[in-house]
Amino acid sequence: MTFSIHGLAVARGIAIGRAVLVASSRLDVAHYFIEPSQVGAEINRVRDGRDAVVGEIQRLQTSIAQMGPKEAPHELTALLDVHLMLLQDEELSNGVHHWIKDRLYNAEWALTTQLDVIARQFDEMEDEYLRERKADLEQITEKVLRAMRGVSSPLMQPLGRHGRKTSQQDLLLDDTVDVPLILVAHDLSPADMLQFKQSVFAGFITDVGGKTSHTAIVARSLDIPAVVGARLGSHLIRQDDWVVIDGDAGVVVVDPSAIILAEYGFKQRQGELQRGRLQRLLHTPAVTMDGQKIELLANIEMPDDAASALNAGAVGVGLFRSEFLFMGRHGKLPNEDEQYQAYRRAVEGMQGLPVTIRTVDVGADKPLDDTLRDDAHLNPALGLRAIRWSLADPAMFLTQLRAILRAAAHGQVHLLIPMLVHASEIRQTMALIDHARVQLDNRGVAYGAVKIGAMIEIPAAALTLKVFLKYFDFLSIGTNDLIQYTLAIDRADESVAHLYDPMHPAVLRLVANTIAASHAQGKPVTVCGEMAGDVAMTRLLLGMGLRSFSMHPAQILAVKQELLRADTAKLALWAEQVMMEDEPSTRIAKKA
Ligand code: PEP
Ligand code: MG
């Protein structure tokens, strides 16, 4: 039966494929396709893992049997029996064989997929005792996975033969392995998302998350259709269901009829044609109709993203979110050399164009590690995040600063500091930057000159620009956080996502004032939040005087198309009028 789920549109386009449900806790198992010739070996890997766990349980049973009747723990005996029974259950092994043989999933993926299938059956059971056996099933699966780890295979392999984009006709005919896959999960951390850069998935759906949550931002950078905030999506969609993601509308259609499929297939092709047309603008200079030159920069998460920035025609990196180098490392932070090599790769990758490296911004919805989520504090977005985290750990911060300064010896580097608000924080930051230089001097290590900028992403900063303009060479407006903190809306919380309004007059006023104040002092200012890549905002930002935009590489050409048609002389007056409106969003639809 066809039904639809409404969430938040995150990354544009249409994806059609089969659902792969993954519990967030199991995302760190490998997901890749094997060759048909490897089927036997993968089945053996699961069997060997299972046999190892069976052997372990049987040994335990033997030692319990040797105890006297008084010491033998009855509950444990019963539990071991249940575990053995579950391990030897045919549904588990038949299912695993199916995923490996018919879908060519690797062993770990097949095992966790079948676990999800059976776990759902347990969830639906009336009998409480049986329902609770789900936890046992999860335990034994974890054990088998651990046993298999000794012979594990590479993590995540790139889109291969089986992950190719499939036409809608294929899709209707081909019911086996050769179709795109859509990842469905309750939640994904930004670090999980990053793993999917190299993955087999053609789209994804999560139950939670806001439009500018960091998970959504990474999804956008992958440029694959995605919907977040789909609430009960991961409960309503079943393993292997056909799903359509409409990433433009934020809608997921489950079990689509042939007519619906045809419609979305058409829309998908239209989107591809539209992208093809945009490619023609790649070498067109970014100049408005009235001759204003506009700087289009890229936001990146990893050094290798420099290639996609160049391919999209970016004239530099306006925001390198360095925290992604720090995530998912189980608390072991990258040392100076490792960071230096990463920053240097980005700098060299940009071939002489400037790279703005932002110092680490973890905290709030960007935990260093999934196991280190900040549940201890009631308001992590207002807590120890970004520069506050760095200043609280000067040794860690100095390590990063030295690495960035060293990378600056290889090209143009701008150093960007997130979430500053107090003059005292500014002074401490500057003192630590000086200290990092002294440390490098003392070691006789080469480093380069950097321009130093501040992110304006807290309303208090936007209202006290004088002190920022006194200390910094440039400003960069982080609208994602500026909106969150101005409107008191958690950017990662889908339940208040409808109130997260980039066009609230207060937000627009803060952005416009920051642009005007920077220009008045002759200092460069960029917008690097999601607003910069939103074509609905391009004219308004141009009207406010913005001449530098930093966004995901995938958005650059669409924004360029907008500005090529814009006349900034006319837009200035119109933008002033829009900002006077009670609800500017109603006005913005009627362009200047
Ligand atoms: C912002 O807040 O707008 C920004 C660019 O930084 P981040 O999204 O990483 O918080
Ligand atoms: Mg921010």
Coordinates of C-alpha atoms and ligand atoms in Angstrom, one line a residue:
M1 CA 0.0 0.0 0.0
T2 CA 1.4 3.4 -1.0
F3 CA 1.7 6.0 1.7
S4 CA 3.8 9.1 2.2
I5 CA 5.8 10.6 5.1
H6 CA 6.5 14.3 5.4
G7 CA 9.7 15.5 6.8
L8 CA 12.1 18.4 6.1
A9 CA 13.7 18.9 2.7
V10 CA 17.5 18.7 3.1
A11 CA 19.2 17.8 -0.1
R12 CA 17.6 18.3 -3.4
G13 CA 16.7 15.8 -6.1
I14 CA 14.8 12.5 -6.4
A15 CA 16.1 9.1 -5.3
I16 CA 14.2 5.9 -6.0
G17 CA 15.4 2.7 -4.4
R18 CA 15.0 0.0 -1.8
A19 CA 15.1 0.9 1.9
V20 CA 18.0 -0.3 4.0
L21 CA 17.2 0.2 7.7
V22 CA 20.1 0.7 9.9
A23 CA 20.1 1.2 13.6
S24 CA 22.4 4.1 14.5
S25 CA 24.4 1.8 16.9
R26 CA 25.2 -0.5 14.0
L27 CA 26.4 2.1 11.6
D28 CA 30.0 1.3 12.2
V29 CA 29.7 -2.1 10.5
A30 CA 30.9 -2.2 6.9
H31 CA 28.4 -1.7 4.1
Y32 CA 29.6 -2.7 0.7
F33 CA 28.7 -5.0 -2.2
I34 CA 30.6 -8.2 -2.8
E35 CA 31.3 -9.9 -6.1
P36 CA 29.2 -13.0 -6.9
S37 CA 32.4 -15.0 -6.6
Q38 CA 32.7 -13.9 -2.9
V39 CA 29.3 -15.2 -1.8
G40 CA 30.6 -18.5 -0.5
A41 CA 33.5 -16.8 1.5
E42 CA 31.1 -14.3 3.0
I43 CA 28.7 -17.0 4.1
N44 CA 31.6 -18.8 5.6
R45 CA 32.7 -15.7 7.5
V46 CA 29.3 -15.4 9.2
R47 CA 29.2 -19.1 9.8
D48 CA 32.7 -19.1 11.4
G49 CA 31.7 -16.1 13.6
R50 CA 28.5 -17.9 14.7
D51 CA 30.4 -21.1 15.3
A52 CA 32.9 -19.3 17.5
V53 CA 30.1 -17.8 19.6
V54 CA 28.3 -21.2 19.8
G55 CA 31.6 -22.8 21.0
E56 CA 32.1 -20.1 23.6
I57 CA 28.6 -20.7 25.0
Q58 CA 29.0 -24.4 25.0
R59 CA 32.2 -24.2 26.9
L60 CA 30.4 -22.0 29.4
Q61 CA 27.6 -24.5 29.7
T62 CA 30.1 -27.3 30.3
S63 CA 31.8 -25.4 33.1
I64 CA 28.4 -24.6 34.7
A65 CA 27.4 -28.3 34.5
Q66 CA 30.5 -29.1 36.4
M67 CA 29.4 -26.8 39.3
G68 CA 27.3 -28.3 42.1
P69 CA 23.6 -27.9 41.8
K70 CA 23.7 -25.1 44.4
E71 CA 26.3 -22.9 42.7
A72 CA 25.0 -23.3 39.2
P73 CA 23.3 -20.0 38.3
H74 CA 19.9 -21.1 36.9
E75 CA 19.2 -17.8 35.2
L76 CA 22.4 -17.9 33.4
T77 CA 21.8 -21.5 32.3
A78 CA 18.4 -20.5 30.9
L79 CA 19.9 -17.5 29.2
L80 CA 22.6 -19.5 27.5
D81 CA 20.0 -21.9 26.2
V82 CA 18.1 -19.0 24.7
H83 CA 21.2 -17.6 23.1
L84 CA 22.1 -21.0 21.6
M85 CA 18.6 -21.4 20.2
L86 CA 18.7 -17.9 18.7
L87 CA 22.1 -18.5 17.2
Q88 CA 20.9 -21.7 15.6
D89 CA 17.7 -20.3 14.4
E90 CA 17.0 -20.9 10.8
E91 CA 15.3 -17.6 10.1
L92 CA 18.6 -15.9 11.1
S93 CA 20.8 -18.0 8.9
N94 CA 18.4 -18.2 6.0
G95 CA 17.9 -14.4 6.1
V96 CA 21.6 -13.8 6.2
H97 CA 22.2 -16.1 3.3
H98 CA 19.5 -14.3 1.4
W99 CA 21.1 -10.9 1.8
I100 CA 24.5 -12.2 0.9
K101 CA 23.4 -14.4 -2.1
D102 CA 20.6 -12.4 -3.6
R103 CA 21.7 -8.9 -2.7
L104 CA 25.4 -9.3 -2.5
Y105 CA 25.7 -7.6 0.8
N106 CA 28.9 -8.1 2.7
A107 CA 28.7 -10.4 5.8
E108 CA 28.4 -7.8 8.5
W109 CA 25.8 -5.8 6.6
A110 CA 23.7 -9.0 5.9
L111 CA 23.8 -10.0 9.6
T112 CA 22.7 -6.6 10.9
T113 CA 20.0 -6.3 8.2
Q114 CA 18.6 -9.7 9.2
L115 CA 18.8 -8.7 12.8
D116 CA 16.6 -5.7 12.1
V117 CA 14.1 -7.8 10.3
I118 CA 13.7 -10.2 13.2
A119 CA 13.9 -7.5 15.8
R120 CA 10.8 -5.9 14.2
Q121 CA 9.0 -9.2 14.5
F122 CA 9.8 -9.3 18.2
D123 CA 8.6 -5.7 18.6
E124 CA 5.2 -6.7 17.3
M125 CA 4.8 -9.7 19.6
E126 CA 2.0 -9.6 22.2
D127 CA 3.9 -11.8 24.7
E128 CA 6.2 -9.7 26.8
Y129 CA 8.6 -12.5 27.5
L130 CA 9.1 -13.0 23.7
R131 CA 9.3 -9.3 23.1
E132 CA 12.2 -9.1 25.5
R133 CA 14.1 -11.7 23.6
K134 CA 15.0 -8.9 21.1
A135 CA 17.7 -7.8 23.5
D136 CA 19.2 -11.3 23.5
L137 CA 19.1 -11.4 19.8
E138 CA 21.0 -8.1 19.7
Q139 CA 23.6 -9.4 22.2
I140 CA 24.3 -12.5 20.2
T141 CA 24.6 -10.5 17.0
E142 CA 27.1 -8.2 18.6
K143 CA 29.0 -11.2 19.7
V144 CA 29.1 -12.7 16.2
L145 CA 30.1 -9.4 14.8
R146 CA 33.0 -9.2 17.3
A147 CA 34.0 -12.8 16.5
M148 CA 34.0 -11.9 12.8
R149 CA 36.1 -8.8 13.3
G150 CA 39.4 -10.7 13.2
V151 CA 38.7 -11.3 9.5
S152 CA 36.9 -8.1 8.7
S153 CA 36.9 -6.5 5.3
P154 CA 37.4 -2.9 4.2
L155 CA 34.9 -0.3 5.5
M156 CA 32.6 1.3 3.0
Q157 CA 33.5 0.9 -0.6
P158 CA 32.6 3.4 -3.3
L159 CA 29.5 3.1 -5.5
G160 CA 30.2 0.1 -7.5
R161 CA 28.5 -1.8 -10.2
H162 CA 25.5 -2.5 -8.1
G163 CA 25.0 1.0 -6.8
R164 CA 24.7 2.5 -10.2
K165 CA 21.8 4.8 -10.9
T166 CA 19.0 2.7 -12.3
S167 CA 16.3 3.9 -14.8
Q168 CA 12.8 3.6 -13.7
Q169 CA 12.2 0.9 -16.2
D170 CA 15.0 -1.2 -14.7
L171 CA 13.5 -0.5 -11.4
L172 CA 10.2 -2.0 -12.3
L173 CA 11.8 -5.0 -13.9
D174 CA 14.8 -5.6 -11.8
D175 CA 13.9 -6.9 -8.4
T176 CA 17.3 -8.2 -7.3
V177 CA 20.6 -6.6 -6.6
D178 CA 21.0 -3.9 -9.2
V179 CA 19.0 -1.0 -7.7
P180 CA 19.9 2.1 -5.7
L181 CA 19.6 1.8 -1.9
I182 CA 18.1 4.3 0.5
L183 CA 19.4 4.5 4.0
V184 CA 16.8 4.8 6.7
A185 CA 17.8 5.5 10.3
H186 CA 16.4 7.0 13.4
D187 CA 19.3 9.3 13.7
L188 CA 22.7 9.8 12.1
S189 CA 25.5 11.8 13.6
P190 CA 27.5 14.2 11.4
A191 CA 30.4 11.8 11.6
D192 CA 28.2 8.9 10.4
M193 CA 27.2 11.0 7.5
L194 CA 30.7 11.7 6.6
Q195 CA 31.3 7.9 6.2
F196 CA 28.6 7.9 3.6
K197 CA 30.7 10.1 1.3
Q198 CA 32.1 6.9 -0.1
S199 CA 29.1 4.8 0.4
V200 CA 26.7 2.8 -1.7
F201 CA 23.6 4.8 -0.7
A202 CA 21.7 6.9 -3.1
G203 CA 19.7 8.8 -0.5
F204 CA 18.8 8.8 3.1
I205 CA 16.0 9.4 5.5
T206 CA 16.2 10.1 9.3
D207 CA 13.5 10.5 11.9
V208 CA 15.1 13.4 13.6
G209 CA 17.1 16.5 12.7
G210 CA 16.5 20.0 11.5
K211 CA 17.2 21.6 8.2
T212 CA 20.5 23.1 9.3
S213 CA 21.5 20.4 11.7
H214 CA 25.1 19.3 11.0
T215 CA 23.8 16.0 9.8
A216 CA 21.7 17.8 7.2
I217 CA 24.6 20.0 6.3
V218 CA 26.8 17.0 5.5
A219 CA 24.0 15.4 3.6
R220 CA 23.8 18.5 1.5
S221 CA 27.5 18.4 0.8
L222 CA 27.1 14.8 -0.4
D223 CA 24.5 16.1 -2.9
I224 CA 22.3 13.1 -2.5
P225 CA 18.5 13.5 -2.0
A226 CA 17.7 13.4 1.7
V227 CA 14.8 14.0 4.1
V228 CA 15.3 14.5 7.9
G229 CA 12.7 15.0 10.6
A230 CA 10.6 12.2 9.1
R231 CA 9.4 11.4 12.7
L232 CA 8.3 7.8 12.6
G233 CA 9.9 7.1 9.2
S234 CA 12.2 4.4 10.5
H235 CA 9.2 2.6 12.1
L236 CA 6.9 2.9 9.2
I237 CA 9.3 1.9 6.5
R238 CA 10.4 -1.7 6.4
Q239 CA 13.6 -3.3 5.3
D240 CA 13.6 -3.6 1.5
D241 CA 10.5 -1.5 0.9
W242 CA 10.6 0.5 -2.3
V243 CA 10.8 4.2 -1.5
V244 CA 11.0 7.5 -3.3
I245 CA 12.7 10.5 -1.7
D246 CA 11.6 13.8 -3.0
G247 CA 14.4 15.9 -1.5
D248 CA 12.9 19.1 -2.9
A249 CA 9.6 18.7 -1.1
G250 CA 10.8 16.8 1.9
V251 CA 8.5 13.9 1.1
V252 CA 9.1 10.2 1.2
V253 CA 6.7 7.9 -0.7
V254 CA 6.7 4.3 0.4
D255 CA 5.7 1.4 -1.8
P256 CA 4.9 3.7 -4.7
S257 CA 2.4 2.6 -7.4
A258 CA 3.6 2.3 -11.0
I259 CA 2.0 5.7 -11.8
I260 CA 3.7 7.4 -8.9
L261 CA 7.0 5.8 -9.9
A262 CA 6.6 7.0 -13.5
E263 CA 5.9 10.5 -12.2
Y264 CA 9.0 10.6 -10.0
G265 CA 11.1 9.0 -12.7
F266 CA 10.1 11.9 -14.9
K267 CA 10.9 14.4 -12.2
Q268 CA 14.3 12.7 -11.6
R269 CA 15.2 13.0 -15.3
Q270 CA 14.1 16.7 -15.3
G271 CA 16.4 17.4 -12.4
E272 CA 19.3 15.7 -14.1
L273 CA 18.7 17.8 -17.2
Q274 CA 18.5 21.0 -15.1
R275 CA 21.9 20.2 -13.5
G276 CA 23.3 19.5 -16.9
R277 CA 22.2 23.0 -18.0
L278 CA 23.7 24.6 -15.0
Q279 CA 27.1 23.1 -15.9
R280 CA 27.3 25.4 -18.8
L281 CA 27.8 28.3 -16.3
L282 CA 30.9 26.7 -14.9
H283 CA 33.3 29.1 -16.7
T284 CA 31.0 32.1 -16.7
P285 CA 32.4 34.9 -14.5
A286 CA 30.2 35.5 -11.4
V287 CA 29.3 39.1 -12.2
T288 CA 25.9 40.7 -11.8
M289 CA 24.0 42.5 -14.6
D290 CA 25.3 45.8 -13.3
G291 CA 28.9 44.6 -13.2
Q292 CA 29.4 43.7 -9.6
K293 CA 31.9 40.9 -9.2
I294 CA 30.7 38.3 -6.7
E295 CA 33.0 35.9 -4.8
L296 CA 31.6 32.3 -4.7
L297 CA 33.5 30.1 -2.2
A298 CA 33.1 26.6 -1.1
N299 CA 32.3 25.0 2.3
I300 CA 34.2 21.8 2.9
E301 CA 34.4 19.1 5.6
M302 CA 37.5 17.1 4.5
P303 CA 40.7 18.1 2.7
D304 CA 39.8 15.9 -0.3
D305 CA 36.6 18.0 -0.8
A306 CA 38.9 20.6 -2.3
A307 CA 38.6 18.7 -5.6
S308 CA 34.8 19.2 -5.7
A309 CA 35.2 22.8 -4.7
L310 CA 37.4 23.4 -7.8
N311 CA 35.2 21.3 -10.0
A312 CA 32.2 23.5 -9.1
G313 CA 34.2 26.7 -10.0
A314 CA 34.7 28.0 -6.4
V315 CA 37.4 30.7 -6.1
G316 CA 38.5 29.5 -2.7
V317 CA 37.3 27.7 0.4
G318 CA 35.3 30.0 2.6
L319 CA 34.8 27.5 5.4
F320 CA 36.7 24.3 6.1
R321 CA 34.9 22.8 9.1
S322 CA 38.0 21.3 10.7
E323 CA 36.0 19.5 13.4
F324 CA 35.3 16.6 11.0
L325 CA 39.0 15.7 11.4
F326 CA 38.4 15.3 15.1
M327 CA 35.2 13.2 15.0
G328 CA 34.6 9.5 15.4
R329 CA 38.1 8.9 16.8
H330 CA 37.0 7.6 20.1
G331 CA 38.4 10.6 21.9
K332 CA 41.9 10.3 20.4
L333 CA 42.4 13.7 18.8
P334 CA 44.6 14.2 15.7
N335 CA 48.1 15.3 16.6
E336 CA 49.9 18.4 15.1
D337 CA 51.5 16.5 12.2
E338 CA 48.3 14.7 11.2
Q339 CA 46.4 18.0 11.2
Y340 CA 49.2 19.8 9.4
Q341 CA 49.1 17.2 6.6
A342 CA 45.3 17.4 6.3
Y343 CA 45.3 21.2 6.1
R344 CA 48.2 21.2 3.7
R345 CA 46.3 18.7 1.5
A346 CA 43.4 21.1 1.4
V347 CA 45.6 24.1 0.7
E348 CA 47.6 22.4 -2.1
G349 CA 44.3 20.9 -3.4
M350 CA 43.0 24.4 -3.9
Q351 CA 46.0 25.2 -6.2
G352 CA 46.8 28.7 -4.9
L353 CA 43.3 29.8 -4.1
P354 CA 42.6 30.8 -0.5
V355 CA 41.5 28.3 2.1
T356 CA 39.7 29.5 5.2
I357 CA 40.3 27.0 8.0
R358 CA 37.9 27.3 10.9
T359 CA 39.3 26.1 14.2
V360 CA 37.5 23.2 15.7
D361 CA 33.8 23.6 16.4
V362 CA 32.5 20.6 18.4
G363 CA 29.7 20.4 20.9
A364 CA 26.0 20.7 20.6
D365 CA 24.9 18.5 17.7
K366 CA 28.5 17.8 16.7
P367 CA 29.8 15.4 19.3
L368 CA 33.3 14.2 18.9
D369 CA 32.1 10.7 19.2
D370 CA 28.7 9.1 19.3
T371 CA 29.6 7.6 22.7
L372 CA 30.5 11.1 23.9
R373 CA 27.2 12.8 23.2
D374 CA 26.6 15.6 25.6
D375 CA 23.5 14.4 27.5
A376 CA 24.9 15.7 30.8
H377 CA 24.1 19.3 30.0
L378 CA 20.6 20.6 29.5
N379 CA 21.5 23.0 26.7
P380 CA 24.6 21.8 24.9
A381 CA 24.1 24.4 22.1
L382 CA 24.6 27.0 24.8
G383 CA 27.5 25.1 26.5
L384 CA 31.1 24.3 25.9
R385 CA 31.2 24.5 22.2
A386 CA 33.6 25.8 19.5
I387 CA 36.0 28.5 20.7
R388 CA 34.8 27.9 24.3
W389 CA 36.0 24.3 24.0
S390 CA 39.3 25.4 22.5
L391 CA 40.0 28.0 25.1
A392 CA 39.2 25.5 27.8
D393 CA 41.9 23.2 26.5
P394 CA 44.8 25.5 25.4
A395 CA 47.2 22.6 24.6
M396 CA 44.7 21.1 22.2
F397 CA 44.0 24.6 20.7
L398 CA 47.7 25.4 20.3
T399 CA 48.3 22.1 18.5
Q400 CA 45.6 23.0 16.0
L401 CA 46.9 26.6 15.6
R402 CA 50.4 25.4 15.0
A403 CA 49.2 22.9 12.4
I404 CA 47.2 25.6 10.6
L405 CA 50.1 28.1 10.7
R406 CA 52.4 25.5 9.2
A407 CA 50.0 24.7 6.4
A408 CA 50.0 28.4 5.6
A409 CA 53.5 28.0 4.4
H410 CA 52.1 26.2 1.4
G411 CA 49.4 28.6 0.2
Q412 CA 46.9 31.3 1.2
V413 CA 45.3 30.4 4.5
H414 CA 42.8 32.4 6.4
L415 CA 42.2 31.4 10.1
L416 CA 38.6 31.6 11.2
I417 CA 37.4 31.5 14.8
P418 CA 33.9 30.2 15.6
M419 CA 31.4 31.4 18.3
L420 CA 33.3 34.3 19.8
V421 CA 31.2 36.7 21.9
H422 CA 33.3 38.3 24.6
A423 CA 36.2 40.8 24.1
S424 CA 38.1 38.7 26.6
E425 CA 37.8 35.6 24.4
I426 CA 39.1 37.6 21.5
R427 CA 42.1 38.7 23.4
Q428 CA 42.8 35.2 24.7
T429 CA 42.5 33.8 21.2
M430 CA 44.9 36.4 19.8
A431 CA 47.4 35.7 22.6
L432 CA 47.3 32.0 21.8
I433 CA 47.8 32.5 18.1
D434 CA 50.9 34.6 19.0
H435 CA 52.0 31.9 21.4
A436 CA 51.7 29.2 18.7
R437 CA 53.9 31.3 16.4
V438 CA 56.5 31.7 19.2
Q439 CA 56.4 27.9 19.7
L440 CA 57.0 27.3 16.1
D441 CA 59.9 29.9 16.1
N442 CA 61.5 28.1 19.0
R443 CA 61.3 24.8 17.2
G444 CA 62.6 26.4 14.0
V445 CA 59.6 25.2 12.0
A446 CA 58.4 27.1 8.9
Y447 CA 55.0 28.7 8.9
G448 CA 53.1 31.2 6.9
A449 CA 51.2 34.5 7.3
V450 CA 47.4 34.2 7.9
K451 CA 44.5 36.6 7.8
I452 CA 42.5 36.1 11.0
G453 CA 38.7 36.3 10.9
A454 CA 35.8 35.9 13.3
M455 CA 32.5 34.1 12.8
I456 CA 29.5 36.3 13.6
E457 CA 27.0 33.7 14.7
I458 CA 25.8 34.9 18.1
P459 CA 23.4 37.9 18.2
A460 CA 25.6 39.6 20.9
A461 CA 28.5 39.5 18.5
A462 CA 26.4 41.0 15.7
L463 CA 25.4 43.8 18.1
T464 CA 29.0 44.6 19.2
L465 CA 30.8 44.5 15.8
K466 CA 33.1 47.4 16.8
V467 CA 35.3 45.1 18.9
F468 CA 35.4 42.4 16.2
L469 CA 36.3 44.9 13.5
K470 CA 39.1 46.2 15.7
Y471 CA 40.8 42.9 16.1
F472 CA 40.0 40.9 13.0
D473 CA 40.9 41.1 9.3
F474 CA 37.6 39.8 8.1
L475 CA 34.2 38.5 9.3
S476 CA 32.2 35.5 8.3
I477 CA 28.5 35.4 9.2
G478 CA 27.4 32.0 10.4
T479 CA 23.7 32.3 9.7
N480 CA 22.9 28.7 10.9
D481 CA 23.8 29.6 14.4
L482 CA 22.8 33.2 14.2
I483 CA 19.2 32.1 13.4
Q484 CA 19.3 29.5 16.1
Y485 CA 20.5 31.9 18.8
T486 CA 18.4 34.9 17.7
L487 CA 15.2 33.0 17.6
A488 CA 15.9 30.5 20.4
I489 CA 15.2 27.6 18.1
D490 CA 17.4 24.5 18.3
R491 CA 18.6 24.0 14.8
A492 CA 18.7 20.2 15.2
D493 CA 15.2 19.9 16.7
E494 CA 12.6 18.9 14.1
S495 CA 9.7 19.7 16.4
V496 CA 10.4 23.5 16.2
A497 CA 11.8 23.4 12.7
H498 CA 8.8 25.4 11.4
L499 CA 9.9 28.3 13.5
Y500 CA 13.5 28.3 12.3
D501 CA 13.1 31.2 9.9
P502 CA 16.1 32.7 8.0
M503 CA 13.8 35.5 7.0
H504 CA 12.8 36.7 10.4
P505 CA 13.2 40.5 10.4
A506 CA 15.6 40.3 13.4
V507 CA 17.9 37.9 11.6
L508 CA 17.9 39.9 8.4
R509 CA 18.6 43.1 10.4
L510 CA 21.6 41.4 12.1
V511 CA 23.0 40.1 8.8
A512 CA 22.5 43.4 7.0
N513 CA 24.1 45.4 9.8
T514 CA 27.1 43.1 9.9
I515 CA 27.6 43.4 6.2
A516 CA 27.3 47.2 6.3
A517 CA 29.6 47.7 9.3
S518 CA 32.3 45.5 7.7
H519 CA 32.2 47.4 4.5
A520 CA 32.2 50.7 6.3
Q521 CA 35.6 49.6 7.8
G522 CA 36.8 48.3 4.4
K523 CA 36.9 44.7 5.8
P524 CA 35.8 41.7 3.8
V525 CA 32.7 39.9 5.0
T526 CA 31.3 36.5 3.8
V527 CA 28.1 34.6 4.6
C528 CA 29.0 31.0 5.1
G529 CA 25.8 29.6 6.7
E530 CA 23.3 27.6 4.6
M531 CA 21.6 30.9 3.7
A532 CA 24.5 31.6 1.3
G533 CA 23.6 28.5 -0.8
D534 CA 19.9 29.1 -0.8
V535 CA 18.9 30.5 -4.1
A536 CA 15.7 32.0 -2.5
M537 CA 18.1 34.3 -0.5
T538 CA 20.6 35.3 -3.2
R539 CA 18.9 38.5 -4.3
L540 CA 18.2 39.6 -0.8
L541 CA 21.8 39.1 0.3
L542 CA 23.0 40.9 -2.8
G543 CA 20.6 43.8 -1.9
M544 CA 22.1 43.9 1.6
G545 CA 25.4 44.5 -0.1
L546 CA 26.9 41.0 0.3
R547 CA 29.6 40.2 -2.3
S548 CA 31.1 37.0 -0.9
F549 CA 29.1 33.8 -0.5
S550 CA 30.4 30.5 0.8
M551 CA 28.4 27.3 0.3
H552 CA 28.4 23.6 -0.6
P553 CA 30.1 23.1 -3.9
A554 CA 26.9 21.6 -5.3
Q555 CA 25.0 24.9 -4.8
I556 CA 27.5 27.2 -6.5
L557 CA 26.2 27.1 -10.0
A558 CA 22.6 27.5 -9.0
V559 CA 23.6 30.6 -7.0
K560 CA 25.6 31.9 -9.9
Q561 CA 22.6 31.6 -12.2
E562 CA 20.7 33.8 -9.8
L563 CA 23.3 36.5 -9.5
L564 CA 23.9 36.6 -13.2
R565 CA 20.3 37.8 -13.6
A566 CA 20.5 40.3 -10.7
D567 CA 20.9 44.1 -10.7
T568 CA 22.3 45.1 -7.3
A569 CA 21.5 48.7 -7.8
K570 CA 17.8 47.9 -7.9
L571 CA 18.1 45.2 -5.2
A572 CA 19.5 47.5 -2.5
L573 CA 16.2 49.5 -2.2
W574 CA 14.1 46.4 -2.5
A575 CA 16.1 44.7 0.3
E576 CA 15.5 47.7 2.6
Q577 CA 11.8 47.4 2.0
V578 CA 11.8 43.6 2.5
M579 CA 13.4 44.1 5.9
M580 CA 10.8 46.6 7.0
E581 CA 8.0 43.9 6.5
D582 CA 6.5 42.1 9.5
E583 CA 6.9 38.9 7.5
P584 CA 9.6 39.4 4.9
S585 CA 9.1 35.8 3.6
T586 CA 5.8 36.8 2.0
R587 CA 7.4 39.6 0.2
I588 CA 10.4 37.7 -1.0
A589 CA 8.4 35.5 -3.3
K590 CA 7.7 38.7 -5.3
K591 CA 11.1 39.4 -6.6
A592 CA 12.5 42.9 -7.3
Ligands
PEP1 C1 26.9 28.6 10.9 O1 26.6 28.6 12.1 O2 26.2 29.2 10.1 C2 28.1 28.0 10.4 C3 28.5 28.2 9.1 O3 28.8 27.1 11.2 P1 28.2 25.7 11.5 O4 27.0 25.4 10.6 O5 29.3 24.7 11.4 O6 27.8 25.8 13.0
MG2 MG 28.1 27.8 13.5

